[in-house]
Amino acid sequence: MPRLKRVLIVTVTVVTVLAAVLGAAASWLYTSADVSTAGTRFGRALAIPPLARPTIEADGTKLFELTMQAGQKEFTAGKKAETWGFNGAHLGPTLRAQRGDKVKVRIKNTLDERSTVHWHGMHLPAKMDGGPHQMVEPGDTWTPQWTVDQPAASLWYHPHPHGRTEKHVQRGLAGMFLLDDDASATLALPKNYGVDDLPVMVQDVTIDGGKLDFDRGLLRDTGFLGERTMVNGTLDPYRKVSDELIRLRLLNASTARIYDFGFADDRSFSMVATDGGLREMPLRLDRIKLSPGERAEIVVRMAPGERAVLRSFPHEGYGSGWERRLAGGDDTFDILELRADKVLRPSPELPAELAKPEVPDGSDSVRERYFGLVTSSINGREMKMDRIDLTVTRGTAETWTVRNEHGTPHNFHVHDVQFRILEVNGKQPSPELQGAKDTVLIPPDTTVKLAMRFDGPADPNTPYMYHCHLLYHEDLGMMGQFVVVEKGQKAGTVRAPDSHAGH
Ligand code: C2O
Ligand code: CU
Ligand code: CU
């Protein structure tokens, strides 16, 4: 009896101590998991990526040059971080072209790893898409070309090597690709690049001893979340502005973080474009949520001499409170300070109408498909480079239903097309989701219905990708491949690139 009693006492004590330790660990994890940079002192002038200057070839083709290179950048004075960039140590220039332009990009990979360059949001042949099948080996050059055939929009480019995309983007391989057309050229919108029309690439980083730290931390199943943010590679950035209306081309170029942008003083702004281009009309908002890969163009009014702080606020849309905390939903970031001159140039009022988005409305869809997102798979399958998951017919529209069957937020991006969000949980999407989209946030237990048209060209042997754009998930395999074929044609075969390099 005394022996049993002793055993019992010891057991109870051990269990109690263990529970206390676990409880303490959990509460430490919870309370230390959120971050805030509200009240930042904005001490650095915002970098504006230079506009790449193309050479014009005899047939009018615009030829751009991009060199992927390793470099160093001083995020902290006197300390150098190892970074990657295009034509420089970190990030890349802004490419710009017009609807109808023939463009060609000569990409040289001087890294010691194979990589790719993908044109996010661009409608173009699968061979030019820069997905995981268009690998550029170290020392090699790849020169995709295509004709721009889509409305004005703020697109971007970044690497897409399967399993390595998160790392390549985090190190600094990303840039913007702006498209113009007649509407964007003639509408009274701020359009003076770097003056009243600013690229705003937002990324979160952790800088430790001057170096970039990519540690994902404990239980972070959305992927890497940084402790602070930078815009166009500038930490704590401010920008002097001299116009009444300022257009911000917001790009969430982070690998996992979801932002809910607004202004610290809660002023409203006008949203003028979604991922794929101008909205039908400006939309008055005071918050705009963007998940990784998404863009929004907003126009904000400045008063003479004032300062306005673009902030990302805590927001809903996660599973449990724990999930929200660990996925960054409780975080606050001061992103960018706009400093208005004492005297501002007057800006014309925004037009009441912008442009009609060119996306199908679902009425002519010839096929419905279902995509269930869970853990790191889509419909229970993880990405396989030599498996074509679905085949679509050139010239047809389809309706894709995508459901997050998981307790973690995901999003969904489709290459080559812009889609219309028909429904979110059976209802009309909120106004900021109406327009041309190529990436959509899908919170837990949410179902979205998307309509898209595949205008080809057909290529049964080269797939496009669809995937979650939280890059950690994409790298784990939450991605699939589709080919566009002519009516009656069958999908061909794809090969997995040989695995001799890159890992
Ligand atoms: Cu922005 Cu498949 O990527
Ligand atoms: Cu893409
Ligand atoms: Cu995901």
Short mmCIF file of C-alpha atoms and ligand atoms in Angstrom, two decimals:
data_model
loop_
_atom_site.label_atom_id
_atom_site.label_comp_id
_atom_site.label_asym_id
_atom_site.label_seq_id
_atom_site.Cartn_x
_atom_site.Cartn_y
_atom_site.Cartn_z
CA MET A 1 0.00 0.00 0.00
CA PRO A 2 2.64 2.62 0.92
CA ARG A 3 4.50 1.65 -2.25
CA LEU A 4 1.42 2.14 -4.41
CA LYS A 5 0.76 5.41 -2.68
CA ARG A 6 4.29 6.57 -3.40
CA VAL A 7 3.97 5.65 -7.04
CA LEU A 8 0.67 7.49 -7.19
CA ILE A 9 2.06 10.62 -5.58
CA VAL A 10 5.07 10.65 -7.88
CA THR A 11 2.88 10.15 -10.94
CA VAL A 12 0.47 12.91 -9.96
CA THR A 13 3.37 15.26 -9.26
CA VAL A 14 5.05 14.51 -12.56
CA VAL A 15 1.83 14.99 -14.51
CA THR A 16 1.06 18.26 -12.68
CA VAL A 17 4.54 19.66 -13.28
CA LEU A 18 4.42 18.58 -16.94
CA ALA A 19 1.03 20.22 -17.42
CA ALA A 20 2.27 23.41 -15.79
CA VAL A 21 5.38 23.47 -17.97
CA LEU A 22 3.36 22.82 -21.11
CA GLY A 23 0.84 25.47 -20.11
CA ALA A 24 3.61 27.99 -19.47
CA ALA A 25 5.24 27.12 -22.80
CA ALA A 26 1.93 27.50 -24.62
CA SER A 27 1.16 30.84 -23.03
CA TRP A 28 4.70 32.05 -23.72
CA LEU A 29 4.31 30.93 -27.33
CA TYR A 30 0.95 32.68 -27.60
CA THR A 31 2.00 35.96 -26.01
CA SER A 32 5.30 36.16 -27.87
CA ALA A 33 3.86 35.20 -31.23
CA ASP A 34 2.40 38.55 -32.29
CA VAL A 35 4.43 41.53 -33.40
CA SER A 36 3.77 45.21 -33.92
CA THR A 37 5.82 47.92 -35.55
CA ALA A 38 3.18 50.59 -34.98
CA GLY A 39 4.83 53.89 -34.17
CA THR A 40 7.85 53.19 -36.37
CA ARG A 41 10.14 56.14 -36.99
CA PHE A 42 10.43 56.25 -40.73
CA GLY A 43 14.06 57.05 -41.32
CA ARG A 44 14.88 55.90 -44.85
CA ALA A 45 13.86 57.29 -48.21
CA LEU A 46 11.83 54.71 -50.13
CA ALA A 47 13.72 53.09 -53.00
CA ILE A 48 11.87 53.14 -56.31
CA PRO A 49 12.95 50.26 -58.55
CA PRO A 50 14.35 51.72 -61.77
CA LEU A 51 12.35 51.25 -64.96
CA ALA A 52 14.21 48.73 -67.12
CA ARG A 53 15.12 50.21 -70.51
CA PRO A 54 14.47 47.78 -73.32
CA THR A 55 16.38 47.74 -76.59
CA ILE A 56 14.04 47.87 -79.54
CA GLU A 57 14.72 45.20 -82.12
CA ALA A 58 14.16 45.65 -85.86
CA ASP A 59 10.62 44.24 -85.72
CA GLY A 60 9.73 46.45 -82.75
CA THR A 61 10.22 43.76 -80.10
CA LYS A 62 11.16 45.20 -76.72
CA LEU A 63 14.14 43.29 -75.40
CA PHE A 64 14.76 43.43 -71.65
CA GLU A 65 17.81 42.01 -69.90
CA LEU A 66 17.66 40.44 -66.46
CA THR A 67 20.66 38.97 -64.69
CA MET A 68 20.02 36.85 -61.63
CA GLN A 69 22.89 37.52 -59.30
CA ALA A 70 24.11 37.14 -55.75
CA GLY A 71 25.06 40.25 -53.82
CA GLN A 72 25.13 41.95 -50.47
CA LYS A 73 22.94 44.59 -48.96
CA GLU A 74 23.32 46.70 -45.83
CA PHE A 75 19.95 46.49 -44.12
CA THR A 76 21.68 47.57 -40.93
CA ALA A 77 24.42 50.18 -41.19
CA GLY A 78 27.84 48.55 -41.34
CA LYS A 79 26.51 44.98 -41.63
CA LYS A 80 26.10 43.11 -44.86
CA ALA A 81 23.39 40.58 -45.63
CA GLU A 82 23.72 38.00 -48.40
CA THR A 83 20.99 38.67 -50.95
CA TRP A 84 19.93 37.83 -54.47
CA GLY A 85 18.60 40.20 -57.08
CA PHE A 86 18.00 40.94 -60.74
CA ASN A 87 20.56 43.38 -62.22
CA GLY A 88 21.62 44.28 -58.70
CA ALA A 89 22.08 42.93 -55.20
CA HIS A 90 18.42 42.81 -54.18
CA LEU A 91 15.03 42.73 -55.97
CA GLY A 92 14.73 43.78 -59.61
CA PRO A 93 13.89 46.64 -61.96
CA THR A 94 10.34 47.39 -63.03
CA LEU A 95 9.58 46.09 -66.52
CA ARG A 96 6.93 47.96 -68.47
CA ALA A 97 5.15 47.20 -71.72
CA GLN A 98 1.98 48.04 -73.58
CA ARG A 99 -0.86 45.92 -74.80
CA GLY A 100 0.13 44.71 -78.27
CA ASP A 101 3.87 44.94 -77.60
CA LYS A 102 6.14 42.09 -78.52
CA VAL A 103 8.41 41.53 -75.55
CA LYS A 104 11.46 39.39 -75.04
CA VAL A 105 13.42 39.00 -71.82
CA ARG A 106 16.97 37.70 -71.85
CA ILE A 107 17.54 36.11 -68.47
CA LYS A 108 21.01 35.14 -67.39
CA ASN A 109 21.41 32.99 -64.31
CA THR A 110 24.72 33.77 -62.61
CA LEU A 111 23.64 32.13 -59.34
CA ASP A 112 25.17 28.85 -58.28
CA GLU A 113 21.70 27.29 -58.28
CA ARG A 114 19.20 26.61 -61.04
CA SER A 115 16.13 28.80 -60.98
CA THR A 116 13.33 30.13 -63.19
CA VAL A 117 11.58 33.44 -63.77
CA HIS A 118 7.79 33.37 -63.86
CA TRP A 119 5.56 36.24 -65.08
CA HIS A 120 2.83 36.27 -62.46
CA GLY A 121 -0.52 37.34 -63.94
CA MET A 122 0.67 37.28 -67.54
CA HIS A 123 -1.29 35.63 -70.32
CA LEU A 124 1.35 33.89 -72.44
CA PRO A 125 2.34 30.53 -73.98
CA ALA A 126 3.15 27.82 -71.43
CA LYS A 127 6.73 27.52 -72.69
CA MET A 128 7.33 31.19 -71.85
CA ASP A 129 5.65 31.06 -68.44
CA GLY A 130 8.79 30.43 -66.39
CA GLY A 131 7.22 27.74 -64.24
CA PRO A 132 9.19 24.82 -62.80
CA HIS A 133 9.67 23.26 -66.26
CA GLN A 134 11.58 26.24 -67.65
CA MET A 135 14.66 25.82 -65.47
CA VAL A 136 17.66 28.01 -66.16
CA GLU A 137 20.85 26.24 -65.13
CA PRO A 138 23.68 28.18 -63.51
CA GLY A 139 25.53 30.03 -66.26
CA ASP A 140 22.71 29.57 -68.76
CA THR A 141 20.51 32.11 -70.48
CA TRP A 142 16.80 31.77 -71.20
CA THR A 143 14.97 34.13 -73.54
CA PRO A 144 11.18 33.85 -73.46
CA GLN A 145 9.14 36.04 -75.80
CA TRP A 146 5.48 36.75 -76.24
CA THR A 147 2.99 39.38 -77.32
CA VAL A 148 1.24 41.29 -74.54
CA ASP A 149 -2.45 40.65 -75.02
CA GLN A 150 -4.30 41.72 -71.90
CA PRO A 151 -5.45 44.93 -70.20
CA ALA A 152 -3.26 47.34 -68.25
CA ALA A 153 -2.29 45.83 -64.89
CA SER A 154 0.35 45.63 -62.20
CA LEU A 155 1.94 42.20 -62.57
CA TRP A 156 5.17 40.88 -61.14
CA TYR A 157 7.93 38.37 -61.74
CA HIS A 158 9.68 35.91 -59.46
CA PRO A 159 11.39 32.48 -59.56
CA HIS A 160 9.39 29.23 -59.54
CA PRO A 161 11.78 26.28 -59.08
CA HIS A 162 9.75 23.47 -57.58
CA GLY A 163 10.48 23.08 -53.88
CA ARG A 164 12.73 26.16 -53.76
CA THR A 165 10.47 29.09 -54.61
CA GLU A 166 10.15 30.39 -51.05
CA LYS A 167 13.93 30.59 -50.62
CA HIS A 168 14.50 32.29 -53.95
CA VAL A 169 11.87 34.94 -53.36
CA GLN A 170 12.97 35.55 -49.76
CA ARG A 171 16.52 36.22 -50.83
CA GLY A 172 15.30 39.00 -53.05
CA LEU A 173 14.32 37.68 -56.46
CA ALA A 174 11.18 39.67 -57.29
CA GLY A 175 10.21 42.65 -59.39
CA MET A 176 7.19 44.35 -60.91
CA PHE A 177 5.94 44.12 -64.49
CA LEU A 178 3.54 46.93 -65.39
CA LEU A 179 1.26 46.77 -68.40
CA ASP A 180 -0.38 49.77 -70.05
CA ASP A 181 -3.17 50.11 -72.59
CA ASP A 182 -5.29 52.84 -74.17
CA ALA A 183 -7.57 53.09 -71.14
CA SER A 184 -4.73 53.40 -68.65
CA ALA A 185 -3.01 55.95 -70.90
CA THR A 186 -6.01 58.24 -71.31
CA LEU A 187 -7.82 58.01 -67.96
CA ALA A 188 -7.14 60.77 -65.45
CA LEU A 189 -5.26 58.59 -62.99
CA PRO A 190 -1.95 59.41 -61.33
CA LYS A 191 0.56 57.87 -63.75
CA ASN A 192 3.91 59.53 -63.28
CA TYR A 193 6.09 56.58 -62.20
CA GLY A 194 7.96 57.23 -58.98
CA VAL A 195 6.24 60.61 -58.54
CA ASP A 196 2.50 60.21 -58.01
CA ASP A 197 2.38 56.55 -59.10
CA LEU A 198 4.44 54.41 -56.73
CA PRO A 199 5.30 50.71 -56.82
CA VAL A 200 4.83 49.34 -53.29
CA MET A 201 6.26 45.81 -52.98
CA VAL A 202 5.67 44.74 -49.41
CA GLN A 203 7.75 41.96 -47.87
CA ASP A 204 8.25 40.87 -44.29
CA VAL A 205 11.73 40.13 -43.01
CA THR A 206 13.60 39.25 -39.88
CA ILE A 207 17.05 40.77 -39.65
CA ASP A 208 19.39 39.24 -37.16
CA GLY A 209 22.86 40.68 -36.76
CA GLY A 210 22.45 42.43 -40.10
CA LYS A 211 21.59 39.16 -41.89
CA LEU A 212 18.30 37.88 -43.25
CA ASP A 213 16.92 35.19 -40.97
CA PHE A 214 14.48 32.76 -42.62
CA ASP A 215 13.72 30.63 -39.57
CA ARG A 216 10.07 29.63 -39.68
CA GLY A 217 9.77 29.26 -35.91
CA LEU A 218 7.60 26.92 -33.89
CA LEU A 219 4.17 25.73 -35.15
CA ARG A 220 4.07 28.26 -37.97
CA ASP A 221 2.28 26.15 -40.52
CA THR A 222 1.57 29.03 -42.88
CA GLY A 223 5.30 29.47 -43.47
CA PHE A 224 7.86 32.14 -42.66
CA LEU A 225 6.60 35.31 -40.95
CA GLY A 226 9.02 38.18 -40.48
CA GLU A 227 9.24 40.57 -37.55
CA ARG A 228 9.06 43.71 -39.67
CA THR A 229 8.28 44.85 -43.17
CA MET A 230 10.08 46.59 -45.97
CA VAL A 231 8.86 48.24 -49.15
CA ASN A 232 10.88 47.84 -52.34
CA GLY A 233 13.64 46.53 -50.07
CA THR A 234 13.66 49.67 -47.86
CA LEU A 235 13.11 49.28 -44.11
CA ASP A 236 11.11 52.01 -42.30
CA PRO A 237 10.52 53.87 -45.57
CA TYR A 238 9.12 57.33 -46.16
CA ARG A 239 8.39 59.01 -49.46
CA LYS A 240 8.03 62.71 -50.14
CA VAL A 241 5.11 63.43 -52.42
CA SER A 242 4.04 66.64 -54.15
CA ASP A 243 0.69 65.73 -55.69
CA GLU A 244 -2.76 65.72 -54.15
CA LEU A 245 -3.55 62.21 -55.34
CA ILE A 246 -1.05 59.39 -54.95
CA ARG A 247 -1.50 56.01 -56.57
CA LEU A 248 0.02 53.06 -54.73
CA ARG A 249 0.51 49.83 -56.64
CA LEU A 250 0.39 47.46 -53.69
CA LEU A 251 1.98 44.06 -54.19
CA ASN A 252 2.11 41.48 -51.44
CA ALA A 253 5.48 39.96 -52.33
CA SER A 254 5.76 38.21 -48.97
CA THR A 255 6.00 34.46 -48.89
CA ALA A 256 3.28 33.72 -46.32
CA ARG A 257 2.01 36.89 -44.66
CA ILE A 258 -1.47 38.26 -45.25
CA TYR A 259 -1.82 42.04 -44.88
CA ASP A 260 -4.88 44.14 -44.19
CA PHE A 261 -3.80 47.53 -45.51
CA GLY A 262 -5.29 50.86 -44.50
CA PHE A 263 -4.05 54.13 -43.08
CA ALA A 264 -3.11 54.72 -39.44
CA ASP A 265 -5.64 57.59 -39.23
CA ASP A 266 -8.30 55.40 -40.85
CA ARG A 267 -8.73 57.70 -43.84
CA SER A 268 -10.41 56.09 -46.80
CA PHE A 269 -8.90 55.60 -50.25
CA SER A 270 -10.08 54.56 -53.70
CA MET A 271 -9.27 51.16 -55.08
CA VAL A 272 -8.82 51.44 -58.85
CA ALA A 273 -7.38 48.07 -59.86
CA THR A 274 -7.30 44.41 -58.86
CA ASP A 275 -4.65 41.81 -59.79
CA GLY A 276 -5.56 41.78 -63.46
CA GLY A 277 -6.23 45.45 -64.11
CA LEU A 278 -8.55 48.40 -63.72
CA ARG A 279 -11.86 48.03 -61.96
CA GLU A 280 -15.06 49.06 -63.61
CA MET A 281 -15.16 52.07 -61.26
CA PRO A 282 -13.20 53.35 -58.27
CA LEU A 283 -14.23 51.78 -54.96
CA ARG A 284 -14.12 53.66 -51.69
CA LEU A 285 -12.53 51.55 -48.93
CA ASP A 286 -10.67 51.93 -45.69
CA ARG A 287 -9.07 48.47 -45.67
CA ILE A 288 -7.80 46.17 -48.38
CA LYS A 289 -6.64 42.67 -47.57
CA LEU A 290 -3.94 41.10 -49.74
CA SER A 291 -2.56 37.58 -49.46
CA PRO A 292 0.79 36.58 -51.00
CA GLY A 293 0.92 37.31 -54.73
CA GLU A 294 -2.14 39.59 -54.80
CA ARG A 295 -2.07 43.21 -55.97
CA ALA A 296 -4.33 46.22 -55.58
CA GLU A 297 -3.93 49.72 -56.91
CA ILE A 298 -5.24 52.37 -54.57
CA VAL A 299 -5.36 56.17 -54.79
CA VAL A 300 -5.07 58.24 -51.62
CA ARG A 301 -5.67 61.97 -51.20
CA MET A 302 -2.99 63.99 -49.43
CA ALA A 303 -3.36 67.38 -47.72
CA PRO A 304 -0.48 69.89 -47.89
CA GLY A 305 2.23 69.28 -45.30
CA GLU A 306 0.66 66.19 -43.75
CA ARG A 307 2.02 62.72 -43.17
CA ALA A 308 0.00 59.59 -43.84
CA VAL A 309 1.07 56.17 -42.67
CA LEU A 310 0.13 53.05 -44.62
CA ARG A 311 -0.44 50.39 -42.00
CA SER A 312 -1.36 46.71 -41.93
CA PHE A 313 -3.93 46.00 -39.22
CA PRO A 314 -4.88 42.89 -37.23
CA HIS A 315 -7.66 41.07 -39.03
CA GLU A 316 -9.99 38.07 -39.07
CA GLY A 317 -10.10 35.20 -41.51
CA TYR A 318 -8.10 32.52 -39.77
CA GLY A 319 -9.34 29.35 -38.10
CA SER A 320 -9.06 29.43 -34.32
CA GLY A 321 -7.62 32.22 -32.18
CA TRP A 322 -4.45 30.19 -32.00
CA GLU A 323 -4.28 29.85 -35.73
CA ARG A 324 -4.83 33.60 -36.12
CA ARG A 325 -2.09 34.40 -33.63
CA LEU A 326 0.43 31.99 -35.16
CA ALA A 327 -0.41 32.93 -38.74
CA GLY A 328 0.09 36.64 -38.10
CA GLY A 329 -3.54 37.79 -37.86
CA ASP A 330 -2.88 39.74 -34.66
CA ASP A 331 0.12 41.61 -36.06
CA THR A 332 0.37 45.32 -36.86
CA PHE A 333 2.91 46.86 -39.24
CA ASP A 334 3.64 50.45 -40.11
CA ILE A 335 4.48 49.98 -43.76
CA LEU A 336 5.22 53.34 -45.41
CA GLU A 337 4.95 57.02 -44.54
CA LEU A 338 3.88 59.48 -47.21
CA ARG A 339 5.15 63.01 -46.51
CA ALA A 340 3.30 65.69 -48.41
CA ASP A 341 5.00 68.92 -49.46
CA LYS A 342 3.68 72.23 -48.15
CA VAL A 343 2.36 73.00 -51.61
CA LEU A 344 0.83 70.22 -53.69
CA ARG A 345 0.20 70.04 -57.41
CA PRO A 346 -3.53 69.74 -57.97
CA SER A 347 -4.66 66.34 -59.28
CA PRO A 348 -7.75 65.84 -61.43
CA GLU A 349 -10.66 64.03 -59.76
CA LEU A 350 -10.71 60.30 -60.34
CA PRO A 351 -12.84 59.24 -63.31
CA ALA A 352 -16.24 57.83 -62.36
CA GLU A 353 -15.70 54.94 -64.75
CA LEU A 354 -12.49 53.08 -65.41
CA ALA A 355 -12.48 49.98 -67.62
CA LYS A 356 -14.55 46.84 -67.98
CA PRO A 357 -12.63 43.82 -66.69
CA GLU A 358 -12.22 41.18 -69.40
CA VAL A 359 -13.19 38.11 -67.43
CA PRO A 360 -15.93 35.56 -68.18
CA ASP A 361 -19.08 35.53 -66.06
CA GLY A 362 -19.45 31.76 -65.82
CA SER A 363 -22.47 31.55 -68.15
CA ASP A 364 -20.47 29.92 -70.95
CA SER A 365 -18.45 27.57 -68.77
CA VAL A 366 -18.21 24.13 -70.39
CA ARG A 367 -16.91 22.37 -67.33
CA GLU A 368 -16.91 22.50 -63.56
CA ARG A 369 -14.05 21.28 -61.45
CA TYR A 370 -13.45 20.95 -57.74
CA PHE A 371 -10.24 21.65 -55.83
CA GLY A 372 -10.00 20.79 -52.15
CA LEU A 373 -7.09 22.36 -50.29
CA VAL A 374 -5.75 20.52 -47.28
CA THR A 375 -2.32 20.41 -45.59
CA SER A 376 0.07 20.39 -48.55
CA SER A 377 -2.08 18.82 -51.22
CA ILE A 378 -4.86 19.59 -53.66
CA ASN A 379 -7.58 16.94 -53.91
CA GLY A 380 -5.35 14.68 -51.84
CA ARG A 381 -2.47 14.81 -54.29
CA GLU A 382 0.85 16.53 -53.97
CA MET A 383 2.55 18.12 -56.93
CA LYS A 384 4.38 15.75 -59.25
CA MET A 385 6.45 17.24 -62.02
CA ASP A 386 5.69 14.38 -64.43
CA ARG A 387 1.93 14.23 -63.86
CA ILE A 388 -0.56 16.41 -65.73
CA ASP A 389 -3.49 16.89 -63.38
CA LEU A 390 -6.00 18.32 -65.80
CA THR A 391 -6.56 19.16 -69.42
CA VAL A 392 -8.55 22.14 -70.64
CA THR A 393 -9.69 22.99 -74.15
CA ARG A 394 -8.39 26.12 -75.82
CA GLY A 395 -11.03 28.80 -76.25
CA THR A 396 -13.36 27.46 -73.57
CA ALA A 397 -14.36 28.82 -70.18
CA GLU A 398 -14.57 26.75 -67.00
CA THR A 399 -15.85 27.19 -63.48
CA TRP A 400 -13.50 26.11 -60.73
CA THR A 401 -14.72 25.62 -57.18
CA VAL A 402 -11.94 25.80 -54.64
CA ARG A 403 -12.53 24.94 -51.00
CA ASN A 404 -10.21 25.34 -48.05
CA GLU A 405 -10.90 22.13 -46.12
CA HIS A 406 -8.24 23.01 -43.60
CA GLY A 407 -7.79 25.07 -40.42
CA THR A 408 -5.03 27.17 -41.98
CA PRO A 409 -5.45 29.99 -44.48
CA HIS A 410 -4.49 29.26 -48.09
CA ASN A 411 -4.85 31.09 -51.33
CA PHE A 412 -5.19 29.96 -54.92
CA HIS A 413 -3.36 31.23 -57.98
CA VAL A 414 -3.81 30.11 -61.57
CA HIS A 415 -1.19 30.75 -64.24
CA ASP A 416 -1.96 32.23 -67.66
CA VAL A 417 -5.47 33.46 -66.85
CA GLN A 418 -7.35 36.15 -64.99
CA PHE A 419 -10.56 34.92 -63.38
CA ARG A 420 -13.78 36.38 -62.05
CA ILE A 421 -14.78 35.40 -58.53
CA LEU A 422 -18.39 34.34 -58.97
CA GLU A 423 -19.13 33.37 -55.39
CA VAL A 424 -17.63 33.25 -51.93
CA ASN A 425 -19.49 30.73 -49.76
CA GLY A 426 -22.43 30.85 -52.13
CA LYS A 427 -22.76 34.65 -52.03
CA GLN A 428 -21.67 37.49 -54.25
CA PRO A 429 -18.07 38.40 -53.44
CA SER A 430 -17.45 41.66 -51.62
CA PRO A 431 -16.79 44.60 -53.99
CA GLU A 432 -12.99 44.59 -53.67
CA LEU A 433 -12.98 41.02 -55.03
CA GLN A 434 -14.95 42.01 -58.11
CA GLY A 435 -12.72 42.43 -61.13
CA ALA A 436 -9.95 40.50 -62.81
CA LYS A 437 -8.08 38.32 -60.33
CA ASP A 438 -5.33 35.72 -60.62
CA THR A 439 -4.90 35.01 -56.92
CA VAL A 440 -7.58 34.73 -54.25
CA LEU A 441 -7.36 34.36 -50.49
CA ILE A 442 -9.33 31.37 -49.18
CA PRO A 443 -9.72 31.41 -45.38
CA PRO A 444 -10.50 28.14 -43.54
CA ASP A 445 -13.91 26.64 -44.38
CA THR A 446 -14.36 28.96 -47.31
CA THR A 447 -15.41 28.02 -50.82
CA VAL A 448 -14.80 30.23 -53.83
CA LYS A 449 -16.19 29.79 -57.32
CA LEU A 450 -14.04 31.12 -60.14
CA ALA A 451 -14.76 31.59 -63.85
CA MET A 452 -11.86 31.69 -66.30
CA ARG A 453 -11.25 31.32 -70.01
CA PHE A 454 -8.33 29.48 -71.54
CA ASP A 455 -7.39 31.33 -74.66
CA GLY A 456 -4.34 29.27 -75.43
CA PRO A 457 -2.21 28.75 -77.46
CA ALA A 458 -2.54 24.99 -77.05
CA ASP A 459 0.50 23.01 -75.99
CA PRO A 460 -0.30 19.50 -74.77
CA ASN A 461 3.24 18.92 -73.53
CA THR A 462 3.90 22.02 -71.43
CA PRO A 463 1.83 22.59 -68.32
CA TYR A 464 0.82 25.72 -66.49
CA MET A 465 0.56 25.67 -62.69
CA TYR A 466 -2.18 26.32 -60.19
CA HIS A 467 -1.22 26.47 -56.55
CA CYS A 468 -1.39 28.00 -53.12
CA HIS A 469 0.79 31.13 -53.20
CA LEU A 470 1.85 30.75 -49.59
CA LEU A 471 5.22 29.66 -50.88
CA TYR A 472 5.99 27.20 -48.09
CA HIS A 473 2.80 25.33 -49.04
CA GLU A 474 3.55 25.56 -52.75
CA ASP A 475 7.03 24.14 -52.15
CA LEU A 476 5.58 21.30 -50.07
CA GLY A 477 3.42 20.31 -53.03
CA MET A 478 0.15 22.28 -52.85
CA MET A 479 0.33 22.71 -56.60
CA GLY A 480 -0.97 21.03 -59.73
CA GLN A 481 -0.43 21.21 -63.48
CA PHE A 482 -2.79 21.77 -66.39
CA VAL A 483 -2.32 21.80 -70.12
CA VAL A 484 -4.31 23.66 -72.75
CA VAL A 485 -5.12 21.50 -75.80
CA GLU A 486 -7.08 21.88 -79.02
CA LYS A 487 -10.57 20.41 -78.99
CA GLY A 488 -10.34 16.62 -79.14
CA GLN A 489 -6.61 16.61 -78.52
CA LYS A 490 -5.13 14.63 -75.61
CA ALA A 491 -2.66 15.78 -73.00
CA GLY A 492 0.89 14.85 -73.87
CA THR A 493 3.58 13.87 -71.45
CA VAL A 494 5.74 15.96 -69.20
CA ARG A 495 9.02 14.97 -67.74
CA ALA A 496 10.44 15.81 -64.39
CA PRO A 497 13.59 17.83 -64.99
CA ASP A 498 16.66 15.77 -64.04
CA SER A 499 17.47 16.29 -60.43
CA HIS A 500 21.21 16.84 -60.64
CA ALA A 501 21.20 20.44 -59.47
CA GLY A 502 19.50 22.72 -57.09
CA HIS A 503 19.04 20.70 -53.94
CU1 C2O B 1 3.41 34.05 -58.48
CU2 C2O B 1 2.96 30.26 -59.77
O1 C2O B 1 3.26 32.11 -59.11
CU CU B 2 1.82 32.97 -61.48
CU CU B 3 -1.52 27.26 -48.55
#
